[in-house]
CSV table of C-alpha atoms in Angstrom, one decimal:
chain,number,residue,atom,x,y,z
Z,1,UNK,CA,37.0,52.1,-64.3
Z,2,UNK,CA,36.0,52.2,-60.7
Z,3,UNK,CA,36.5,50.6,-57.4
Z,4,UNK,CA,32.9,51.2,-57.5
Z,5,UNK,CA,31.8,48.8,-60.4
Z,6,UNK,CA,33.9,45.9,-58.8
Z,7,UNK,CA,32.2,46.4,-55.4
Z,8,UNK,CA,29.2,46.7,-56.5
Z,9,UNK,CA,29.8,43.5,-58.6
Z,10,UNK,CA,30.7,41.9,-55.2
Z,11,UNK,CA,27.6,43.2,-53.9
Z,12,UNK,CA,25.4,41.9,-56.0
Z,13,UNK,CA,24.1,38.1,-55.3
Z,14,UNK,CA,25.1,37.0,-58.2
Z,15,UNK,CA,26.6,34.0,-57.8
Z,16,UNK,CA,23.7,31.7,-56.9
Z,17,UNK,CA,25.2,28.8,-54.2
Z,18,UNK,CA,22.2,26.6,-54.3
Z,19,UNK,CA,22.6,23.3,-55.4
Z,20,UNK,CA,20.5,23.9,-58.3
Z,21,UNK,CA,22.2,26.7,-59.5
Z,22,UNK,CA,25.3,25.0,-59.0
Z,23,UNK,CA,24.4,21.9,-60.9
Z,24,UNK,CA,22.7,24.8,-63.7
Z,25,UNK,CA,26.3,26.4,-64.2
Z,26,UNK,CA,28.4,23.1,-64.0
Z,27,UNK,CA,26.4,21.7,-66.7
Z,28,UNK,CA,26.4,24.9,-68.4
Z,29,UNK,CA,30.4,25.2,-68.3
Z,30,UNK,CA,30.7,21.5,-69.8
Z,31,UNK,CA,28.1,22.2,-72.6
Z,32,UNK,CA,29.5,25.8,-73.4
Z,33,UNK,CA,33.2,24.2,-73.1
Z,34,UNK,CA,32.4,21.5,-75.6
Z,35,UNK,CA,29.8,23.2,-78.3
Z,36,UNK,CA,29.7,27.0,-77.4
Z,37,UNK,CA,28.0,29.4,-75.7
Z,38,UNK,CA,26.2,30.0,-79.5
Z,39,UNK,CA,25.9,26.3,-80.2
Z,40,UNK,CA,24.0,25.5,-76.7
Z,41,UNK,CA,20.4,26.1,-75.9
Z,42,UNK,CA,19.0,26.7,-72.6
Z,43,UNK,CA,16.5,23.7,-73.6
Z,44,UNK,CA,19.8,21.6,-74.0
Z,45,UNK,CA,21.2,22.6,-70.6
Z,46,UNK,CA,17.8,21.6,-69.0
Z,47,UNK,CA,17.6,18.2,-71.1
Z,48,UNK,CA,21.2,17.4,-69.6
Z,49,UNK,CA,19.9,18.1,-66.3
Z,50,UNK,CA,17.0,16.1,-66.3
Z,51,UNK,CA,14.7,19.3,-65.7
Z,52,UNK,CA,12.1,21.3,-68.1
Z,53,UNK,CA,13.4,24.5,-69.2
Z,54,UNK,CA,10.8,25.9,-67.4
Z,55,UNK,CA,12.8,24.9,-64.0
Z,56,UNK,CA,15.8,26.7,-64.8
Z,57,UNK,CA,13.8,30.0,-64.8
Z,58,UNK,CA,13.9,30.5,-61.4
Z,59,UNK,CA,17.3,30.7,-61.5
Z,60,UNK,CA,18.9,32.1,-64.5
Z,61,UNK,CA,16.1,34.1,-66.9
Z,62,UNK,CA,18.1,33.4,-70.3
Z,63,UNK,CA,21.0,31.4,-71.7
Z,64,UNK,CA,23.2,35.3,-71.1
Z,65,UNK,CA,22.4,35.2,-67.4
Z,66,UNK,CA,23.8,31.8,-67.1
Z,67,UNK,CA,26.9,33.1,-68.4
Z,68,UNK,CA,27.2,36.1,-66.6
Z,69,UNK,CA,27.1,34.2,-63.3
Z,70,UNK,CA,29.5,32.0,-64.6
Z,71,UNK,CA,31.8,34.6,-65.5
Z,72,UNK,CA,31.5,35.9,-62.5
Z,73,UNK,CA,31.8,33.1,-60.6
Z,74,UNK,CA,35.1,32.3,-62.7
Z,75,UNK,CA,36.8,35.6,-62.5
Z,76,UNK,CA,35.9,36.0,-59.0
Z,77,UNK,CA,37.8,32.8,-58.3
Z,78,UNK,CA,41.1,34.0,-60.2
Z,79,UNK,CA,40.9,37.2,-58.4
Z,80,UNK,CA,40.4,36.6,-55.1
Z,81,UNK,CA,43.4,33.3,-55.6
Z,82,UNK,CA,45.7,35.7,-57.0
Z,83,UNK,CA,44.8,38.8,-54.1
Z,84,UNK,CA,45.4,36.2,-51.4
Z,85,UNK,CA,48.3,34.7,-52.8
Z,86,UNK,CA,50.2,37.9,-53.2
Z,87,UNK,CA,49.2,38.7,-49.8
Z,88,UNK,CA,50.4,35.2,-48.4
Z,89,UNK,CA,54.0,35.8,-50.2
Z,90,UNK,CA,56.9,36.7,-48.4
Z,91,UNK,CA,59.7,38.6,-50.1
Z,92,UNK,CA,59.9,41.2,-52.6
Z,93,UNK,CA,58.4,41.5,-56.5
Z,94,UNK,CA,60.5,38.2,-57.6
Z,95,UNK,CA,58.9,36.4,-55.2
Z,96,UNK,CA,55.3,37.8,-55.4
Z,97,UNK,CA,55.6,37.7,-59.9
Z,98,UNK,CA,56.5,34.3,-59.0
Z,99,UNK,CA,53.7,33.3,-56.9
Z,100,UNK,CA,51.2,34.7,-58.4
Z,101,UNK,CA,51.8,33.4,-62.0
Z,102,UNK,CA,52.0,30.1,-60.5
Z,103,UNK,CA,48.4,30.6,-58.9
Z,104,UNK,CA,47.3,32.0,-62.0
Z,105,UNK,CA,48.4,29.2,-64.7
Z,106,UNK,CA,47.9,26.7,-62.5
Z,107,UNK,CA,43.9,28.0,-61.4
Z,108,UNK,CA,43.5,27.8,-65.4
Z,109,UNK,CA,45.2,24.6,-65.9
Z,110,UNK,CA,43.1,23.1,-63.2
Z,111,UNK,CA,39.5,25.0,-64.4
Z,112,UNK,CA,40.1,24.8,-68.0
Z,113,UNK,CA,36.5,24.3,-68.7
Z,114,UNK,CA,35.4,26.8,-66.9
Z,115,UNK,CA,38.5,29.0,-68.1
Z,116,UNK,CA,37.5,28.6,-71.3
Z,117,UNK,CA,34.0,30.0,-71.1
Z,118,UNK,CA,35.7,32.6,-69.0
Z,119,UNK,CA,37.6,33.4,-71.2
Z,120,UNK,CA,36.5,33.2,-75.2
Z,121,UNK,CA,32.6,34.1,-74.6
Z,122,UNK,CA,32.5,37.2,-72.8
Z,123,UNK,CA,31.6,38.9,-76.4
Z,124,UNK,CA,28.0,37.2,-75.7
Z,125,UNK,CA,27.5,39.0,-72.2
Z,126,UNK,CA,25.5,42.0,-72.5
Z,127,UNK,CA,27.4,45.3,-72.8
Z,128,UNK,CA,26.1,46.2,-68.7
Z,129,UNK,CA,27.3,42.8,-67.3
Z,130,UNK,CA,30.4,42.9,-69.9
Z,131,UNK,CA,31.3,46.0,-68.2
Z,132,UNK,CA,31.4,44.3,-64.7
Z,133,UNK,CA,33.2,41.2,-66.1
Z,134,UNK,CA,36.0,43.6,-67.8
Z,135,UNK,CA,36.2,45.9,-64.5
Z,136,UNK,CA,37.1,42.3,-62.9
Z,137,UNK,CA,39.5,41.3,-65.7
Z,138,UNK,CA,41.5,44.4,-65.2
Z,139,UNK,CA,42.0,44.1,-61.6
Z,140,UNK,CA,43.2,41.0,-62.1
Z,141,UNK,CA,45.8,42.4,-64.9
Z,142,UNK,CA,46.3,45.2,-62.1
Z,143,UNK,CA,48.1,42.6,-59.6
Z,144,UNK,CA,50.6,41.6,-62.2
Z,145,UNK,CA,51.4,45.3,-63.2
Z,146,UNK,CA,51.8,46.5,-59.3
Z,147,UNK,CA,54.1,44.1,-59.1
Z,148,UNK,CA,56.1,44.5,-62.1
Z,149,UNK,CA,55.9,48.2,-61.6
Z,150,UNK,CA,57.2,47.7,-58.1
Z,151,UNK,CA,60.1,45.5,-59.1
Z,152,UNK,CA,61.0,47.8,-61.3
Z,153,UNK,CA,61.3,51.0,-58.9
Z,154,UNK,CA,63.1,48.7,-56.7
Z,155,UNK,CA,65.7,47.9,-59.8
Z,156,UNK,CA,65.0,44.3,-59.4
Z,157,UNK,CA,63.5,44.1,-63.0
Z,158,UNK,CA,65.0,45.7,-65.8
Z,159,UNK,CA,62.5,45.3,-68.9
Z,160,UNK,CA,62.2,48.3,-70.6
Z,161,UNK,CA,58.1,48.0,-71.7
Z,162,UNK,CA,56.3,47.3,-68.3
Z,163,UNK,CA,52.7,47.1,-70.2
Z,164,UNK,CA,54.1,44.8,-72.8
Z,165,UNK,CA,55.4,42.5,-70.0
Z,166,UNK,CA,52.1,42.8,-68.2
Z,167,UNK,CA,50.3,42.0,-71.1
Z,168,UNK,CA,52.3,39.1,-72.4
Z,169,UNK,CA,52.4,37.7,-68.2
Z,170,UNK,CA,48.4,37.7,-68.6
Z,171,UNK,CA,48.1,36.4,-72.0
Z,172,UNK,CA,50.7,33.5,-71.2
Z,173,UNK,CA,48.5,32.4,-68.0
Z,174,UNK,CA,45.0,33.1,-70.0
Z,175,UNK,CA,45.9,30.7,-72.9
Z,176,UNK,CA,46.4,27.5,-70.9
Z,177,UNK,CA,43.0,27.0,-70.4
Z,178,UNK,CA,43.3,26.5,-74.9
Z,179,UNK,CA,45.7,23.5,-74.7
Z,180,UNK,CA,45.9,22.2,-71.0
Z,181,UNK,CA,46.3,19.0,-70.3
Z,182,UNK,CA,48.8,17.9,-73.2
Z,183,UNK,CA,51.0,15.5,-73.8
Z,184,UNK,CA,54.0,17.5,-71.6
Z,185,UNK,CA,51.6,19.2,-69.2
Z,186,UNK,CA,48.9,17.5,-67.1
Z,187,UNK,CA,49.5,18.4,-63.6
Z,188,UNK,CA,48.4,22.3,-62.9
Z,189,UNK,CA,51.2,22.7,-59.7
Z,190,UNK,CA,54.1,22.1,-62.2
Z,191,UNK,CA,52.8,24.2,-65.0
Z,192,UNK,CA,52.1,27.5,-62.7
Z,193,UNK,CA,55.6,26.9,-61.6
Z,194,UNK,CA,57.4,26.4,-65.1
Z,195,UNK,CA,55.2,29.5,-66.0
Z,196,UNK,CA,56.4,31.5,-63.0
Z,197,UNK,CA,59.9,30.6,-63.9
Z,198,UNK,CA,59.5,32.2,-67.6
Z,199,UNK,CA,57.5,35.1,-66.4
Z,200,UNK,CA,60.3,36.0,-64.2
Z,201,UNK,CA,62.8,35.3,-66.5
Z,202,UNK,CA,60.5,38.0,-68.8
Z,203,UNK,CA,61.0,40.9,-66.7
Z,204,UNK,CA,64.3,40.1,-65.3
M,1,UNK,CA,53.2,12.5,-87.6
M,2,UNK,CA,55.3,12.6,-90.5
M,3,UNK,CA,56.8,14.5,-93.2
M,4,UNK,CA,54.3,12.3,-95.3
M,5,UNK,CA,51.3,13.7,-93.2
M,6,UNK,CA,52.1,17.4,-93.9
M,7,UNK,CA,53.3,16.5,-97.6
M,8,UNK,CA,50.1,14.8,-98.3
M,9,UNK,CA,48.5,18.2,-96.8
M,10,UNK,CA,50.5,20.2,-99.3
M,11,UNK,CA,50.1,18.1,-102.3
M,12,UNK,CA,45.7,17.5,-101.7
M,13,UNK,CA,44.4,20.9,-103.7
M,14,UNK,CA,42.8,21.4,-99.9
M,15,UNK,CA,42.2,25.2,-100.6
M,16,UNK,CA,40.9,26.3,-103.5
M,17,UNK,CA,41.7,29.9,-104.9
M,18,UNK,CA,38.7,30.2,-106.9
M,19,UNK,CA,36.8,33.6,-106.0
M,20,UNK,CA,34.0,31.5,-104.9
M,21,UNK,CA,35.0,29.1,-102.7
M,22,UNK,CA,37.3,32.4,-101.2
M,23,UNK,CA,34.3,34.3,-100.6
M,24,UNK,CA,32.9,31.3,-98.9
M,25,UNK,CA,36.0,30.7,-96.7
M,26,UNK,CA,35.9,34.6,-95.7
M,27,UNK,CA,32.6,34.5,-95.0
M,28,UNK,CA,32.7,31.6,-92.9
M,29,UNK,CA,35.6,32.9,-90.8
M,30,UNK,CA,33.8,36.2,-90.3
M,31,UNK,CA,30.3,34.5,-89.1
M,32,UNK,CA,32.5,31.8,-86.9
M,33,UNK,CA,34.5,33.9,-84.9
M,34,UNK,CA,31.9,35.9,-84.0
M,35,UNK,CA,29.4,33.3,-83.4
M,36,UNK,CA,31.4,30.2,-82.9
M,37,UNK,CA,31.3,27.4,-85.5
M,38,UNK,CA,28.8,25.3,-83.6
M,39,UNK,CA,26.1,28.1,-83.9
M,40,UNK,CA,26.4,29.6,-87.8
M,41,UNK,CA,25.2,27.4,-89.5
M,42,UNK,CA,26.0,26.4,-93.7
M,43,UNK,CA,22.4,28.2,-94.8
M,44,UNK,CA,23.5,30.8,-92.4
M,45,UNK,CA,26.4,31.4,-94.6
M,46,UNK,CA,24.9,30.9,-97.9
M,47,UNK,CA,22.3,33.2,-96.6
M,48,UNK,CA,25.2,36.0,-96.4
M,49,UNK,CA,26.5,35.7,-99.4
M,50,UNK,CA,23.1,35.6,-101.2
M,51,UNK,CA,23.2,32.1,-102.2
M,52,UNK,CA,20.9,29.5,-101.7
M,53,UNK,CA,22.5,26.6,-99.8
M,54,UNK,CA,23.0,24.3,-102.8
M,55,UNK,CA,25.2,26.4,-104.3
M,56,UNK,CA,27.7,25.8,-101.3
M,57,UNK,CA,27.4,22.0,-101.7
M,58,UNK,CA,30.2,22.0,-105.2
M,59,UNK,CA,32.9,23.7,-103.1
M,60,UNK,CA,32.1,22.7,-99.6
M,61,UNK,CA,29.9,19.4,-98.8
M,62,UNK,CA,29.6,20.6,-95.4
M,63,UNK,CA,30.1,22.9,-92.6
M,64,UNK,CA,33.0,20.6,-91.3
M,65,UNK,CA,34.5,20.4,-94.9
M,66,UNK,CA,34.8,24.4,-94.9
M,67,UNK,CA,36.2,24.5,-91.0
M,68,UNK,CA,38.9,22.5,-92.5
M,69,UNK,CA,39.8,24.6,-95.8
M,70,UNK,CA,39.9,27.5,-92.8
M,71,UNK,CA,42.3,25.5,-90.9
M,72,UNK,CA,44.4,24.4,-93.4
M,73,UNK,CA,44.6,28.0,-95.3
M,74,UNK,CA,45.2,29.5,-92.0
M,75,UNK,CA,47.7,26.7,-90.8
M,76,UNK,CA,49.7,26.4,-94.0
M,77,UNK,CA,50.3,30.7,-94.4
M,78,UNK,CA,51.3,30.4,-90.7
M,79,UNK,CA,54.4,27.8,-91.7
M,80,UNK,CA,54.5,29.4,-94.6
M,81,UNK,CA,55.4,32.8,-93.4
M,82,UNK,CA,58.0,31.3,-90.4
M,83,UNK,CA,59.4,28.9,-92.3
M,84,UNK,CA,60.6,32.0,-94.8
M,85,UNK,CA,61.2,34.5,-92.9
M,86,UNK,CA,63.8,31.9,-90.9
M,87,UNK,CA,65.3,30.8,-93.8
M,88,UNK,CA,65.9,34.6,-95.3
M,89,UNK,CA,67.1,35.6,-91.4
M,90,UNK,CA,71.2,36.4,-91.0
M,91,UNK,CA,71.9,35.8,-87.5
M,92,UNK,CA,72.3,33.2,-85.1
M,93,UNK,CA,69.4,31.9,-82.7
M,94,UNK,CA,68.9,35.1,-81.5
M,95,UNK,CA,68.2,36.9,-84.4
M,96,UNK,CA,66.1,33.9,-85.5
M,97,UNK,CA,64.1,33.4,-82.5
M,98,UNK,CA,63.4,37.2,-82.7
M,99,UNK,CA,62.7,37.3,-86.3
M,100,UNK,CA,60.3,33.6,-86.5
M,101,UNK,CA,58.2,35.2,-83.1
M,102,UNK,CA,57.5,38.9,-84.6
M,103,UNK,CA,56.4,37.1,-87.7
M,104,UNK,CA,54.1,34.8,-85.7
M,105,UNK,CA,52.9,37.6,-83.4
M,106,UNK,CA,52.3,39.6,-86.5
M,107,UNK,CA,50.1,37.2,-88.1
M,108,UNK,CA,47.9,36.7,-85.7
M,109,UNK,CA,47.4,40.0,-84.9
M,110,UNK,CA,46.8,41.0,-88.7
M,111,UNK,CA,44.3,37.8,-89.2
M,112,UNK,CA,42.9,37.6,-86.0
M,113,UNK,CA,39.4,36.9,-86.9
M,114,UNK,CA,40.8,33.8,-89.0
M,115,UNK,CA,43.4,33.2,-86.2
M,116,UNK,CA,40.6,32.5,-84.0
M,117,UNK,CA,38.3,29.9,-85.7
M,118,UNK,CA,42.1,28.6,-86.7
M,119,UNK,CA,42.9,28.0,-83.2
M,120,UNK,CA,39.8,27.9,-81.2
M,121,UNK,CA,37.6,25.5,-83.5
M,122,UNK,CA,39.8,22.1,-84.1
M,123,UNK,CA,37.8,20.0,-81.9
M,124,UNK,CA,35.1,20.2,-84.7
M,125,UNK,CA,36.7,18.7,-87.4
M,126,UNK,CA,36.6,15.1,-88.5
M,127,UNK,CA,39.7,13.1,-86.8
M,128,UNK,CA,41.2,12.4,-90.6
M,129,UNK,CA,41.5,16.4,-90.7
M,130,UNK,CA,42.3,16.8,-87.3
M,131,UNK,CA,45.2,14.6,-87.6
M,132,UNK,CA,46.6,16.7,-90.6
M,133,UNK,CA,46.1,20.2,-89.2
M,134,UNK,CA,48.1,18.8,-85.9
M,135,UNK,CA,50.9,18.0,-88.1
M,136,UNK,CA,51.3,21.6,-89.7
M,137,UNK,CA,51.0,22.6,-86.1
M,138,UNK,CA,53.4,20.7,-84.9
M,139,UNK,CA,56.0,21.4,-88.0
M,140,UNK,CA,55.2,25.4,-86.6
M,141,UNK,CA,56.1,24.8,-83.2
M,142,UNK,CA,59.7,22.8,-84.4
M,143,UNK,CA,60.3,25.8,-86.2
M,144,UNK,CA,60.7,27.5,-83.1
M,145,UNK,CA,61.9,24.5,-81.3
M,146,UNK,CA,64.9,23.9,-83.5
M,147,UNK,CA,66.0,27.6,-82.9
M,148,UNK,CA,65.6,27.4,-79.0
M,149,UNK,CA,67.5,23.7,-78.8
M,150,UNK,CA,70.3,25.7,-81.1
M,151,UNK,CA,70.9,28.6,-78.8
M,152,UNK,CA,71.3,26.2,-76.1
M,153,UNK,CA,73.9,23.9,-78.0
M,154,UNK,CA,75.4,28.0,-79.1
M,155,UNK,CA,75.8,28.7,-75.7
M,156,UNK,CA,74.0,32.0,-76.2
M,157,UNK,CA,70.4,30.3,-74.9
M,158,UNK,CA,70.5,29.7,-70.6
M,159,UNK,CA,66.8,28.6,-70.1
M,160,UNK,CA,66.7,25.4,-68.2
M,161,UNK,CA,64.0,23.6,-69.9
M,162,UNK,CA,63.0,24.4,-73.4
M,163,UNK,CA,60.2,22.5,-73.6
M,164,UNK,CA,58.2,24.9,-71.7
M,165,UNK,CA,59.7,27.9,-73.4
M,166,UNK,CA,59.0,27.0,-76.5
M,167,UNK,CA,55.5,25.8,-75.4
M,168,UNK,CA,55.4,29.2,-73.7
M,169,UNK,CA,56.4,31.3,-76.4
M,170,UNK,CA,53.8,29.4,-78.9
M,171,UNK,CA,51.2,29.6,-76.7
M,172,UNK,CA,52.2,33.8,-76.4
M,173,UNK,CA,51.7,34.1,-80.2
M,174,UNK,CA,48.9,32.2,-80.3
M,175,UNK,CA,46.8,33.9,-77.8
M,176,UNK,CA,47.1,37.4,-79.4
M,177,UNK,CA,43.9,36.7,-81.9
M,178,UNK,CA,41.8,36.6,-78.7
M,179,UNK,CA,42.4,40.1,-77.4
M,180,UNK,CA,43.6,42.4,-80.5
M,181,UNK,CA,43.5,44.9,-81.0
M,182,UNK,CA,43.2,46.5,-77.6
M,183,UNK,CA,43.6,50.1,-76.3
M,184,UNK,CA,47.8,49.5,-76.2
M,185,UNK,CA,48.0,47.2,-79.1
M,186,UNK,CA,46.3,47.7,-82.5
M,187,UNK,CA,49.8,47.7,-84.9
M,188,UNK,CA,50.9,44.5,-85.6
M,189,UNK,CA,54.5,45.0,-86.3
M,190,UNK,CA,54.9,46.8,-83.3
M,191,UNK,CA,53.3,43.7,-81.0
M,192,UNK,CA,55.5,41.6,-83.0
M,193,UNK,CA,58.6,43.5,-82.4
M,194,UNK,CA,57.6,43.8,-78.4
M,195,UNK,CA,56.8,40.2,-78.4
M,196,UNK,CA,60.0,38.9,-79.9
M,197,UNK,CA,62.0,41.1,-76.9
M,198,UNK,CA,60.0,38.9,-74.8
M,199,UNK,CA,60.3,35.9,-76.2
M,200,UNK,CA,64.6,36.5,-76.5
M,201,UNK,CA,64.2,37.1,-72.5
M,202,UNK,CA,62.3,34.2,-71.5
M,203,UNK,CA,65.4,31.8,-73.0
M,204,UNK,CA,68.7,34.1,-72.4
C-alpha cells in the first residue's frame, strides 16, 4: 500500500463542507446507524431531509458515494486525532500507547454513529474507493504498531507477539462504537483512559 | 434479569433442529451478514432456498421471528461452550481466564458470519426477545466476570478495576467476527490461544 493512495485520498475533494452536504451525510450516518447502509434508500435520506432525491444529486451521485465520503470523512478524523496526539505527547512509547488509545476509544465512544457506519459497511464501498478507505485504516493500525514496535526496541514492553497486540489494541478501540454508551460507560474521556490503561497493561 | 429469564430461554423449544427450519436459519445468517438484516428480506430468503414465501410462514412467522432463533442458537452455543469448557478446566483463574477467552475467541472466529448478525442485529428484535437474548449475554459475560473477581480475591489478579477488564476482554472476543479472517489471522485456535495471552495480561 502506498503513501501514494493516502495522499492522493487527501487530495481528492472528497469531503464536501457545504452545508448541504453536511446535513446529506449527518442524516445519512443516523439512517445507516439505525437501519443499514442496505436497509436505507437514497429516496429515504432525501424524505428525512425535506428535499427530492433529485436535490441530493448534486452532491452525492448514489447511495455508495454517500458512504464513501462518510468513510472518509470518518477515518480521516481518527487519523489525523491520533497523528496529532502522538505528536502532542511527551515521553516515550508508554506514554504515546497511552495517549493515543485514549484518543482513539474515546473519538469512537464520542462518534459512535458515525463509527459504526465506519466501521461495519465498508463491504458496500466499491472495490476503488474500498481500497482508499483500507489504505486509511492501515495507517491508522500503523500508529499503534510504531509505537509498540518502538517500546519494544527500547525494552519498555515485553509482549512476545507485537502484531497480536496491535491487532487486539485496534480491535478493542474499534468495538466501542458496538456498545457505547452502557450502563458503566457514558462519558468518552473516562473510557479512552480505562482503555489506555488496559492497552498498556497488554504490552507491558 | 434472572435465572428465570435465561431458564425460560432454555426450556421454550426456541430453535428447532428440524432440517428445514436449519436450512432456513443458515440461510438467513448467510444473506444477513452480508446484507444486513434490514435489507434481505423473508421472500428474499425463501427465494434462496427455492421456496415460495409461504412455506417459511410454519417455522418462522416473520423476519424478526427468524433474527431471534439466530440470536438465541448463536447466544446459547456461546454459554454453552464457556460454561463447559470452564467447568472441565484444572487451574486456578488463570488457567480459566485463559481457557473461557480462547474458547470465546475461537467461536467467533469459526462462526463469524453467524457471530455477526448475532452481535451486530439485536436492535431489530422485538423488546420480549430482546430482553431474553440480553440475559444469555449477560450470563456470558459473568462467566468471565466471576473468574476476573476470583483472581483478584486469589491474589494472582492486580488489575485495578475489573469492570472494565472484563468489559474489555468481552468486547476483544466479540469484535473478532468483524475482521476474520485477515491476512495474519485465519486459524481459529491460534487467535484464541494469542487472545487469551492477552487477555491474562490485561488483569496480572
Amino acid at each position: 500500500m502506498g503513501q501514494l493512495d493516502v495522499e492522493a485520498a487527501y487530495a481528492a475533494p472528497l469531503v464536501s463542507d457545504s452545508p448541504a452536504a453536511t446535513r446529506m451525510r449527518r442524516a445519512a450516518v443516523e439512517m445507516f446507524a439505525r437501519d443499514g447502509f442496505g436497509g436505507t434508500s437514497t429516496r429515504q435520506i432525501a424524505k428525512h431531509l425535506n428535499l427530492s432525491p433529485a436535490a441530493m444529486y448534486p452532491h452525492y451521485k448514489s447511495k455508495e458515494e454517500l458512504l464513501y465520503a462518510i468513510a472518509v470523512d470518518g477515518h480521516g478524523q481518527i487519523l489525523d486525532e491520533l497523528r496529532s496526539v502522538d505528536a502532542d505527547t511527551a515521553g516515550g512509547p508508554e506514554q504515546r500507547l497511552q495517549a493515543v488509545v485514549a484518543a482513539f476509544a474515546c473519538w469512537q465512544a464520542r462518534h459512535h454513529e458515525h463509527a459504526k457506519v465506519v466501521q461495519y459497511e465498508l463491504h458496500a464501498l466499491a472495490p476503488e474507493h474500498y481500497r482508499v478507505v483500507a489504505a486509511m485504516r492501515r495507517d491508522t493500525v500503523d500508529i499503534i504498531e510504531t509505537i509498540v514496535r518502538q517500546g519494544i526496541r527500547d525494552g519498555v514492553f515485553t509482549v512476545e507477539h507485537p502484531d497480536d497486540a496491535v491487532l487486539a489494541i485496534s480491535s478493542l478501540c474499534v468495538d466501542v462504537c458496538r456498545w457505547f454508551p452502557s450502563r458503566t460507560h457514558s462519558d468518552p474521556v473516562a473510557l479512552g483512559t480505562a482503555y489506555a490503561e488496559l492497552a498498556l497493561r497488554m504490552v507491558t
